Amino acid sequence: MAGGGGDPPPEIHVRVHSRRGLNMIHPVEIESPPPTIAGAGPAANESPNTIMYTEVKHFKKCFPWLVPSFVLANVVMFIITMSVNNCPKNSVSCVAGFLGRFSFQPFKENPLLGPSSTALEKMGALDVGKVVHKHQGWRLITCMWLHGGVFHLLANMLSLLIIGIRLEQEFGFVRIGLLYVISGLGGSLLSALFIQSNISVGASGALFGLLGGMLSELITNWTIYANKVAAMVTLVIIIAINLSVGILPHVDNFAHLGGFLSGFLLGFVFLIRPQFGWVYQRYAPGYSSTSSKPKFKTYQCVLWILSLILVIVGFTVGLVMLLRGVDLNDRCSWCHYLSCVPTKRWSCNTQPVSCQVRNCEVPFSLYALHIAPISRSHQTVFSLCSLGTGHIVNKILASF
């Protein structure tokens, strides 16, 4: 500084390149002017407060290998599931019979070109009864690596590649891997607390976790991006459209909601980034490690702490309620509309089915199968008699 002139401190303009295409130029004051070389005078047109420009690559680009590995794992699990299913052994009307044991169940049973519910259950589908009463908690994780059919698999894996690779490049495999798996667990947990009469499979909960993480990352790192309002509106619209699809029948929207909420909170924890001043001063001439600029803003730290507490409390309470056999539908009479809204075109009746075996009053028939949908208003009973030792009935029971 000149003696009494009171010249303002020099500043630099730093251009930040983001892989999202949101570039910004920000002026940053530096605490001391850059050192000059002895004997070298200033240029003719240069003033003590010359504005300098520097190019900064904000974050190191990571090679994405984890997300493609997740896709490969899902494909391999689907192939193994189809092998375990072995449609020709259990049905005479398999789809694509030339595939042998890898052929698909009949369309009337599985329109997604996939295995039977029995095969999915063997491979680790989410079955609340087995989680609670047979202590098979691992199903909360394994179900997110299984899919109901080719169409289901393709939709989820294409979405994972589009969303996941971009995030892994920006944040690395550790943070995105944790975000994906924990969000999937959160989706399974909320699904198990609300949908207890059906099995559930799919990576949708984990995918919605990535979407939730993208939203919270944009919020907590608000100062980094240009055009952030437009980016926020676009992202919210995409999330709203995807969640609205979940109100259709046979779609587990509770897994979507649980994954999204988990990912949204985890995004504040895993995807936090340093503020502008801290990053830019490291590239400013005259930078000193004793700079007083904090790495994170106060609101970032507050969101980090609150989100971490909510995640820990939420998962703990959810697991305790699940292991105690709590059905949240009993405590929330309207929550089922979050997963399916009945209309004139479809029904949302997912009442559990009770099965009962009894003797038939016909010669040589030993067993009868009662399929009775439980309802407060009525009960419909279908009877099916079989010959022999009950093997046929047991196979039919297994298919429900």
CSV table of C-alpha atoms in Angstrom, one decimal:
chain,number,residue,atom,x,y,z
A,1,MET,CA,0.0,0.0,0.0
A,2,ALA,CA,1.2,3.5,-0.7
A,3,GLY,CA,1.7,5.7,2.3
A,4,GLY,CA,-1.4,7.9,2.6
A,5,GLY,CA,-3.0,7.2,-0.8
A,6,GLY,CA,-5.4,4.6,0.5
A,7,ASP,CA,-5.2,2.6,-2.7
A,8,PRO,CA,-7.6,-0.3,-2.7
A,9,PRO,CA,-6.2,-3.8,-2.6
A,10,PRO,CA,-5.4,-5.5,-5.9
A,11,GLU,CA,-7.8,-8.1,-7.1
A,12,ILE,CA,-7.9,-11.0,-9.5
A,13,HIS,CA,-10.7,-12.4,-11.6
A,14,VAL,CA,-10.9,-16.1,-11.5
A,15,ARG,CA,-12.8,-18.1,-14.1
A,16,VAL,CA,-14.1,-21.4,-12.7
A,17,HIS,CA,-14.8,-24.3,-15.1
A,18,SER,CA,-17.6,-26.7,-13.9
A,19,ARG,CA,-18.3,-29.9,-15.7
A,20,ARG,CA,-21.9,-29.0,-15.5
A,21,GLY,CA,-21.3,-26.2,-18.0
A,22,LEU,CA,-22.0,-23.5,-15.4
A,23,ASN,CA,-19.0,-21.2,-15.6
A,24,MET,CA,-18.6,-18.1,-13.5
A,25,ILE,CA,-16.1,-15.2,-13.2
A,26,HIS,CA,-15.6,-13.8,-9.8
A,27,PRO,CA,-13.4,-11.0,-8.5
A,28,VAL,CA,-11.4,-11.9,-5.5
A,29,GLU,CA,-9.4,-9.5,-3.3
A,30,ILE,CA,-5.9,-10.7,-2.3
A,31,GLU,CA,-4.4,-9.8,1.0
A,32,SER,CA,-1.1,-8.7,-0.4
A,33,PRO,CA,0.2,-7.7,-3.9
A,34,PRO,CA,2.3,-10.2,-5.8
A,35,PRO,CA,6.1,-10.0,-5.3
A,36,THR,CA,8.0,-8.1,-8.0
A,37,ILE,CA,11.3,-9.1,-9.4
A,38,ALA,CA,14.2,-6.8,-8.3
A,39,GLY,CA,15.3,-4.4,-11.0
A,40,ALA,CA,12.2,-4.9,-13.1
A,41,GLY,CA,10.1,-1.8,-13.4
A,42,PRO,CA,6.4,-1.8,-14.0
A,43,ALA,CA,5.1,-1.8,-17.5
A,44,ALA,CA,4.1,1.5,-19.0
A,45,ASN,CA,0.4,0.9,-18.8
A,46,GLU,CA,0.4,-1.1,-15.5
A,47,SER,CA,-0.9,0.4,-12.3
A,48,PRO,CA,-0.3,-1.0,-8.7
A,49,ASN,CA,-3.8,-2.4,-8.8
A,50,THR,CA,-3.7,-4.1,-12.1
A,51,ILE,CA,-6.5,-6.7,-12.5
A,52,MET,CA,-5.1,-10.1,-13.3
A,53,TYR,CA,-6.9,-13.2,-14.7
A,54,THR,CA,-6.3,-16.8,-14.0
A,55,GLU,CA,-8.0,-20.0,-15.1
A,56,VAL,CA,-9.0,-22.5,-12.4
A,57,LYS,CA,-10.2,-26.0,-12.9
A,58,HIS,CA,-12.4,-26.2,-9.9
A,59,PHE,CA,-12.3,-30.0,-9.2
A,60,LYS,CA,-10.3,-32.9,-10.4
A,61,LYS,CA,-12.1,-35.1,-12.8
A,62,CYS,CA,-12.4,-38.7,-11.6
A,63,PHE,CA,-12.6,-41.7,-14.0
A,64,PRO,CA,-16.0,-43.4,-13.5
A,65,TRP,CA,-15.7,-47.1,-12.9
A,66,LEU,CA,-18.0,-47.8,-10.0
A,67,VAL,CA,-21.3,-46.9,-11.7
A,68,PRO,CA,-20.5,-49.1,-14.8
A,69,SER,CA,-19.6,-51.9,-12.2
A,70,PHE,CA,-23.1,-51.4,-10.6
A,71,VAL,CA,-24.7,-51.8,-14.0
A,72,LEU,CA,-22.8,-54.9,-14.7
A,73,ALA,CA,-23.7,-56.4,-11.3
A,74,ASN,CA,-27.4,-55.8,-11.9
A,75,VAL,CA,-27.2,-57.4,-15.3
A,76,VAL,CA,-25.4,-60.4,-13.9
A,77,MET,CA,-27.9,-60.8,-11.1
A,78,PHE,CA,-30.7,-60.7,-13.6
A,79,ILE,CA,-29.1,-63.5,-15.7
A,80,ILE,CA,-28.6,-65.6,-12.6
A,81,THR,CA,-32.2,-65.0,-11.5
A,82,MET,CA,-33.5,-66.1,-14.9
A,83,SER,CA,-31.3,-69.3,-14.6
A,84,VAL,CA,-32.8,-70.0,-11.2
A,85,ASN,CA,-36.3,-69.3,-12.5
A,86,ASN,CA,-35.9,-72.0,-15.3
A,87,CYS,CA,-39.3,-71.3,-16.8
A,88,PRO,CA,-39.6,-74.5,-19.0
A,89,LYS,CA,-39.4,-76.6,-15.8
A,90,ASN,CA,-42.5,-74.9,-14.3
A,91,SER,CA,-44.5,-73.6,-17.2
A,92,VAL,CA,-45.5,-74.8,-20.7
A,93,SER,CA,-46.1,-71.3,-22.2
A,94,CYS,CA,-42.8,-69.5,-21.7
A,95,VAL,CA,-41.9,-66.4,-23.7
A,96,ALA,CA,-38.8,-66.8,-26.0
A,97,GLY,CA,-38.7,-70.5,-25.3
A,98,PHE,CA,-35.6,-70.8,-27.5
A,99,LEU,CA,-33.6,-69.3,-24.6
A,100,GLY,CA,-34.1,-72.5,-22.7
A,101,ARG,CA,-33.9,-72.1,-18.9
A,102,PHE,CA,-33.4,-68.4,-19.5
A,103,SER,CA,-36.8,-67.9,-21.2
A,104,PHE,CA,-39.3,-65.6,-19.6
A,105,GLN,CA,-42.5,-66.3,-17.7
A,106,PRO,CA,-45.8,-65.9,-19.6
A,107,PHE,CA,-47.0,-62.4,-20.2
A,108,LYS,CA,-50.1,-62.9,-18.1
A,109,GLU,CA,-47.8,-63.6,-15.1
A,110,ASN,CA,-45.0,-61.1,-15.8
A,111,PRO,CA,-45.5,-58.6,-18.6
A,112,LEU,CA,-42.0,-57.1,-18.0
A,113,LEU,CA,-40.3,-60.1,-19.6
A,114,GLY,CA,-38.8,-61.5,-16.4
A,115,PRO,CA,-38.9,-64.3,-13.8
A,116,SER,CA,-41.6,-65.5,-11.4
A,117,SER,CA,-42.1,-64.0,-8.0
A,118,THR,CA,-40.9,-67.3,-6.5
A,119,ALA,CA,-37.5,-66.9,-8.3
A,120,LEU,CA,-37.2,-63.3,-7.2
A,121,GLU,CA,-38.0,-64.3,-3.6
A,122,LYS,CA,-35.3,-67.0,-3.7
A,123,MET,CA,-32.7,-64.5,-4.9
A,124,GLY,CA,-33.4,-62.0,-2.1
A,125,ALA,CA,-36.5,-59.9,-3.0
A,126,LEU,CA,-37.8,-57.7,-0.1
A,127,ASP,CA,-40.3,-59.9,1.8
A,128,VAL,CA,-41.3,-58.1,5.0
A,129,GLY,CA,-42.5,-61.3,6.6
A,130,LYS,CA,-39.1,-63.0,6.2
A,131,VAL,CA,-37.3,-59.8,7.3
A,132,VAL,CA,-39.3,-59.5,10.5
A,133,HIS,CA,-40.0,-63.1,11.5
A,134,LYS,CA,-37.0,-65.0,10.0
A,135,HIS,CA,-34.4,-62.3,10.7
A,136,GLN,CA,-33.5,-62.0,7.0
A,137,GLY,CA,-32.5,-58.3,7.2
A,138,TRP,CA,-30.1,-58.7,4.3
A,139,ARG,CA,-33.1,-58.6,1.9
A,140,LEU,CA,-33.2,-54.8,2.5
A,141,ILE,CA,-30.0,-54.6,0.5
A,142,THR,CA,-30.2,-57.5,-1.9
A,143,CYS,CA,-33.6,-56.4,-3.3
A,144,MET,CA,-32.0,-53.3,-4.9
A,145,TRP,CA,-29.8,-55.6,-7.2
A,146,LEU,CA,-32.8,-57.5,-8.6
A,147,HIS,CA,-35.3,-56.6,-11.3
A,148,GLY,CA,-38.7,-57.8,-12.3
A,149,GLY,CA,-37.9,-58.0,-16.0
A,150,VAL,CA,-36.0,-56.8,-19.0
A,151,PHE,CA,-37.9,-53.6,-19.4
A,152,HIS,CA,-37.5,-52.8,-15.7
A,153,LEU,CA,-33.8,-53.5,-15.9
A,154,LEU,CA,-33.2,-51.4,-19.0
A,155,ALA,CA,-35.1,-48.4,-17.6
A,156,ASN,CA,-33.2,-48.4,-14.4
A,157,MET,CA,-29.7,-49.1,-15.8
A,158,LEU,CA,-30.0,-46.4,-18.5
A,159,SER,CA,-31.0,-43.9,-15.8
A,160,LEU,CA,-28.1,-45.0,-13.6
A,161,LEU,CA,-25.6,-44.5,-16.4
A,162,ILE,CA,-27.0,-41.1,-17.3
A,163,ILE,CA,-27.1,-39.8,-13.7
A,164,GLY,CA,-24.4,-41.8,-12.0
A,165,ILE,CA,-21.5,-41.4,-14.3
A,166,ARG,CA,-21.8,-37.6,-14.2
A,167,LEU,CA,-21.9,-37.6,-10.4
A,168,GLU,CA,-19.0,-40.1,-10.0
A,169,GLN,CA,-16.8,-37.9,-12.3
A,170,GLU,CA,-17.5,-34.9,-10.1
A,171,PHE,CA,-17.4,-36.4,-6.6
A,172,GLY,CA,-15.5,-39.7,-6.9
A,173,PHE,CA,-16.6,-43.3,-6.4
A,174,VAL,CA,-16.5,-43.4,-2.6
A,175,ARG,CA,-19.1,-40.7,-2.0
A,176,ILE,CA,-21.3,-41.7,-4.9
A,177,GLY,CA,-21.1,-45.4,-3.9
A,178,LEU,CA,-22.1,-44.6,-0.4
A,179,LEU,CA,-24.9,-42.3,-1.6
A,180,TYR,CA,-26.3,-45.0,-3.9
A,181,VAL,CA,-26.2,-47.9,-1.4
A,182,ILE,CA,-27.5,-46.0,1.6
A,183,SER,CA,-30.3,-44.4,-0.4
A,184,GLY,CA,-31.3,-47.8,-1.7
A,185,LEU,CA,-31.4,-49.1,1.9
A,186,GLY,CA,-33.6,-46.1,2.8
A,187,GLY,CA,-36.0,-46.8,0.0
A,188,SER,CA,-36.3,-50.5,1.1
A,189,LEU,CA,-36.9,-49.5,4.7
A,190,LEU,CA,-39.7,-47.1,3.9
A,191,SER,CA,-41.2,-49.6,1.5
A,192,ALA,CA,-41.1,-52.4,4.1
A,193,LEU,CA,-42.9,-50.1,6.6
A,194,PHE,CA,-45.8,-49.5,4.2
A,195,ILE,CA,-46.1,-52.4,1.8
A,196,GLN,CA,-46.1,-55.6,3.7
A,197,SER,CA,-48.3,-57.9,1.5
A,198,ASN,CA,-46.1,-58.0,-1.6
A,199,ILE,CA,-42.5,-58.6,-2.5
A,200,SER,CA,-40.4,-55.7,-3.9
A,201,VAL,CA,-37.3,-55.5,-6.1
A,202,GLY,CA,-35.5,-52.8,-8.1
A,203,ALA,CA,-32.8,-50.1,-8.0
A,204,SER,CA,-35.3,-47.3,-8.2
A,205,GLY,CA,-34.9,-46.3,-4.6
A,206,ALA,CA,-31.1,-45.9,-5.1
A,207,LEU,CA,-31.7,-43.9,-8.3
A,208,PHE,CA,-34.0,-41.5,-6.6
A,209,GLY,CA,-31.3,-41.1,-4.0
A,210,LEU,CA,-29.0,-39.9,-6.6
A,211,LEU,CA,-31.6,-37.4,-7.8
A,212,GLY,CA,-32.2,-36.2,-4.2
A,213,GLY,CA,-28.4,-35.8,-3.8
A,214,MET,CA,-28.2,-33.7,-6.9
A,215,LEU,CA,-30.9,-31.4,-5.5
A,216,SER,CA,-29.3,-31.0,-2.1
A,217,GLU,CA,-25.9,-30.5,-3.7
A,218,LEU,CA,-27.2,-27.6,-5.8
A,219,ILE,CA,-28.7,-26.1,-2.6
A,220,THR,CA,-25.6,-26.4,-0.4
A,221,ASN,CA,-23.2,-25.3,-3.1
A,222,TRP,CA,-25.5,-22.5,-4.3
A,223,THR,CA,-22.7,-20.0,-4.8
A,224,ILE,CA,-20.7,-22.1,-7.2
A,225,TYR,CA,-23.1,-22.2,-10.2
A,226,ALA,CA,-24.4,-19.8,-12.7
A,227,ASN,CA,-28.0,-20.2,-14.0
A,228,LYS,CA,-28.8,-22.0,-10.8
A,229,VAL,CA,-32.4,-21.0,-10.6
A,230,ALA,CA,-33.0,-22.6,-14.1
A,231,ALA,CA,-31.1,-25.6,-13.0
A,232,MET,CA,-33.1,-25.9,-9.8
A,233,VAL,CA,-36.5,-25.6,-11.6
A,234,THR,CA,-35.4,-28.2,-14.2
A,235,LEU,CA,-34.3,-30.7,-11.6
A,236,VAL,CA,-37.4,-30.2,-9.5
A,237,ILE,CA,-39.6,-30.8,-12.6
A,238,ILE,CA,-37.7,-34.0,-13.4
A,239,ILE,CA,-38.1,-35.3,-9.9
A,240,ALA,CA,-41.8,-34.4,-9.7
A,241,ILE,CA,-42.5,-36.3,-13.0
A,242,ASN,CA,-40.7,-39.4,-11.8
A,243,LEU,CA,-42.4,-39.4,-8.5
A,244,SER,CA,-45.8,-38.9,-10.1
A,245,VAL,CA,-45.3,-42.1,-12.1
A,246,GLY,CA,-45.3,-43.9,-8.8
A,247,ILE,CA,-49.0,-43.3,-8.2
A,248,LEU,CA,-49.7,-46.0,-10.8
A,249,PRO,CA,-50.5,-49.5,-9.6
A,250,HIS,CA,-47.8,-52.1,-9.2
A,251,VAL,CA,-45.1,-49.4,-8.7
A,252,ASP,CA,-43.5,-49.1,-5.3
A,253,ASN,CA,-43.5,-45.4,-4.8
A,254,PHE,CA,-42.6,-45.7,-1.1
A,255,ALA,CA,-39.2,-47.0,-2.2
A,256,HIS,CA,-38.9,-44.0,-4.5
A,257,LEU,CA,-39.8,-41.6,-1.7
A,258,GLY,CA,-37.5,-43.3,0.9
A,259,GLY,CA,-34.6,-43.3,-1.5
A,260,PHE,CA,-35.2,-39.7,-2.5
A,261,LEU,CA,-35.4,-38.4,1.1
A,262,SER,CA,-32.3,-40.4,2.1
A,263,GLY,CA,-30.3,-39.1,-0.9
A,264,PHE,CA,-31.5,-35.6,-0.3
A,265,LEU,CA,-30.2,-35.6,3.3
A,266,LEU,CA,-27.0,-37.5,2.4
A,267,GLY,CA,-26.3,-34.9,-0.4
A,268,PHE,CA,-25.7,-32.3,2.3
A,269,VAL,CA,-23.3,-34.6,4.0
A,270,PHE,CA,-21.4,-36.2,1.1
A,271,LEU,CA,-21.5,-33.6,-1.7
A,272,ILE,CA,-20.5,-30.4,0.2
A,273,ARG,CA,-17.9,-28.2,-1.6
A,274,PRO,CA,-15.6,-25.4,-0.4
A,275,GLN,CA,-16.8,-21.8,-0.9
A,276,PHE,CA,-15.5,-19.5,-3.5
A,277,GLY,CA,-13.2,-17.4,-1.4
A,278,TRP,CA,-11.3,-20.3,0.1
A,279,VAL,CA,-10.7,-21.9,-3.3
A,280,TYR,CA,-9.8,-18.8,-5.2
A,281,GLN,CA,-7.3,-17.5,-2.7
A,282,ARG,CA,-5.3,-20.6,-3.2
A,283,TYR,CA,-4.7,-19.5,-6.8
A,284,ALA,CA,-4.3,-15.8,-6.0
A,285,PRO,CA,-0.8,-14.2,-6.2
A,286,GLY,CA,0.5,-13.6,-2.7
A,287,TYR,CA,-1.6,-16.4,-1.3
A,288,SER,CA,-0.8,-17.3,2.3
A,289,SER,CA,-1.7,-20.5,4.2
A,290,THR,CA,-2.7,-18.3,7.1
A,291,SER,CA,-5.6,-16.8,5.2
A,292,SER,CA,-8.7,-16.2,7.4
A,293,LYS,CA,-11.2,-17.4,4.7
A,294,PRO,CA,-13.2,-20.3,6.0
A,295,LYS,CA,-13.4,-23.4,3.8
A,296,PHE,CA,-17.2,-23.7,4.2
A,297,LYS,CA,-20.0,-21.2,4.8
A,298,THR,CA,-22.0,-21.3,8.0
A,299,TYR,CA,-25.2,-22.5,6.3
A,300,GLN,CA,-23.3,-25.4,4.8
A,301,CYS,CA,-22.1,-26.5,8.2
A,302,VAL,CA,-25.6,-26.2,9.7
A,303,LEU,CA,-27.1,-28.2,6.9
A,304,TRP,CA,-24.4,-30.8,7.2
A,305,ILE,CA,-25.0,-31.3,11.0
A,306,LEU,CA,-28.8,-31.3,10.7
A,307,SER,CA,-28.8,-33.7,7.8
A,308,LEU,CA,-26.5,-36.2,9.5
A,309,ILE,CA,-28.6,-36.2,12.6
A,310,LEU,CA,-31.8,-36.7,10.6
A,311,VAL,CA,-30.3,-39.6,8.7
A,312,ILE,CA,-29.0,-41.4,11.8
A,313,VAL,CA,-32.3,-40.9,13.7
A,314,GLY,CA,-34.5,-41.8,10.7
A,315,PHE,CA,-32.7,-45.0,9.9
A,316,THR,CA,-32.6,-46.0,13.6
A,317,VAL,CA,-36.2,-45.4,14.2
A,318,GLY,CA,-37.2,-47.0,10.9
A,319,LEU,CA,-35.2,-50.2,11.6
A,320,VAL,CA,-36.6,-50.5,15.2
A,321,MET,CA,-40.2,-50.1,13.9
A,322,LEU,CA,-39.7,-52.7,11.1
A,323,LEU,CA,-38.2,-55.3,13.4
A,324,ARG,CA,-41.1,-54.8,15.8
A,325,GLY,CA,-43.5,-55.5,12.9
A,326,VAL,CA,-45.0,-52.1,12.8
A,327,ASP,CA,-47.3,-51.3,9.8
A,328,LEU,CA,-47.4,-47.6,9.2
A,329,ASN,CA,-50.6,-47.8,7.3
A,330,ASP,CA,-52.3,-48.4,10.7
A,331,ARG,CA,-50.9,-45.0,11.8
A,332,CYS,CA,-51.5,-43.1,8.6
A,333,SER,CA,-54.8,-43.7,6.9
A,334,TRP,CA,-54.0,-41.6,3.8
A,335,CYS,CA,-50.4,-42.5,3.2
A,336,HIS,CA,-51.3,-45.3,0.8
A,337,TYR,CA,-52.3,-42.7,-1.7
A,338,LEU,CA,-48.6,-41.7,-2.0
A,339,SER,CA,-48.0,-45.0,-3.8
A,340,CYS,CA,-51.2,-45.6,-5.7
A,341,VAL,CA,-54.2,-43.4,-6.5
A,342,PRO,CA,-57.3,-45.4,-7.6
A,343,THR,CA,-59.1,-44.2,-10.7
A,344,LYS,CA,-61.8,-45.6,-13.0
A,345,ARG,CA,-59.0,-47.2,-15.1
A,346,TRP,CA,-57.3,-49.1,-12.4
A,347,SER,CA,-57.6,-50.4,-8.8
A,348,CYS,CA,-55.1,-50.1,-6.0
A,349,ASN,CA,-56.4,-53.1,-4.0
A,350,THR,CA,-53.3,-54.8,-2.6
A,351,GLN,CA,-55.0,-56.6,0.3
A,352,PRO,CA,-53.1,-59.7,1.5
A,353,VAL,CA,-54.1,-63.1,0.4
A,354,SER,CA,-54.8,-66.0,2.9
A,355,CYS,CA,-54.3,-69.5,1.7
A,356,GLN,CA,-55.9,-72.6,3.4
A,357,VAL,CA,-55.6,-76.3,2.6
A,358,ARG,CA,-58.4,-78.7,3.3
A,359,ASN,CA,-59.7,-82.1,2.2
A,360,CYS,CA,-62.0,-82.2,-0.9
A,361,GLU,CA,-65.2,-84.1,-1.0
A,362,VAL,CA,-64.4,-85.9,-4.2
A,363,PRO,CA,-62.8,-89.4,-4.7
A,364,PHE,CA,-59.0,-89.5,-4.8
A,365,SER,CA,-58.7,-85.8,-4.0
A,366,LEU,CA,-56.6,-85.0,-1.0
A,367,TYR,CA,-56.2,-81.3,-0.9
A,368,ALA,CA,-58.0,-78.0,-1.8
A,369,LEU,CA,-56.5,-74.6,-2.0
A,370,HIS,CA,-58.5,-71.6,-0.7
A,371,ILE,CA,-57.5,-68.2,-1.9
A,372,ALA,CA,-59.3,-65.6,0.2
A,373,PRO,CA,-58.5,-61.9,-0.3
A,374,ILE,CA,-59.0,-60.4,3.1
A,375,SER,CA,-61.4,-57.4,3.2
A,376,ARG,CA,-63.4,-55.7,5.8
A,377,SER,CA,-66.5,-55.9,3.6
A,378,HIS,CA,-66.4,-59.3,2.0
A,379,GLN,CA,-64.3,-62.4,1.4
A,380,THR,CA,-64.1,-64.2,-1.9
A,381,VAL,CA,-63.0,-67.9,-1.8
A,382,PHE,CA,-61.7,-69.9,-4.7
A,383,SER,CA,-61.3,-73.7,-4.3
A,384,LEU,CA,-58.9,-75.9,-6.3
A,385,CYS,CA,-58.6,-79.6,-5.7
A,386,SER,CA,-55.7,-81.7,-6.6
A,387,LEU,CA,-54.8,-85.4,-6.7
A,388,GLY,CA,-51.8,-87.0,-5.2
A,389,THR,CA,-49.7,-85.9,-2.2
A,390,GLY,CA,-50.3,-82.2,-2.4
A,391,HIS,CA,-47.2,-81.4,-4.6
A,392,ILE,CA,-49.3,-79.6,-7.2
A,393,VAL,CA,-51.0,-77.5,-4.5
A,394,ASN,CA,-47.7,-76.6,-2.9
A,395,LYS,CA,-46.4,-75.4,-6.3
A,396,ILE,CA,-49.5,-73.2,-6.8
A,397,LEU,CA,-49.1,-71.8,-3.3
A,398,ALA,CA,-45.5,-70.9,-4.0
A,399,SER,CA,-46.6,-68.9,-7.1
A,400,PHE,CA,-48.8,-66.5,-5.1
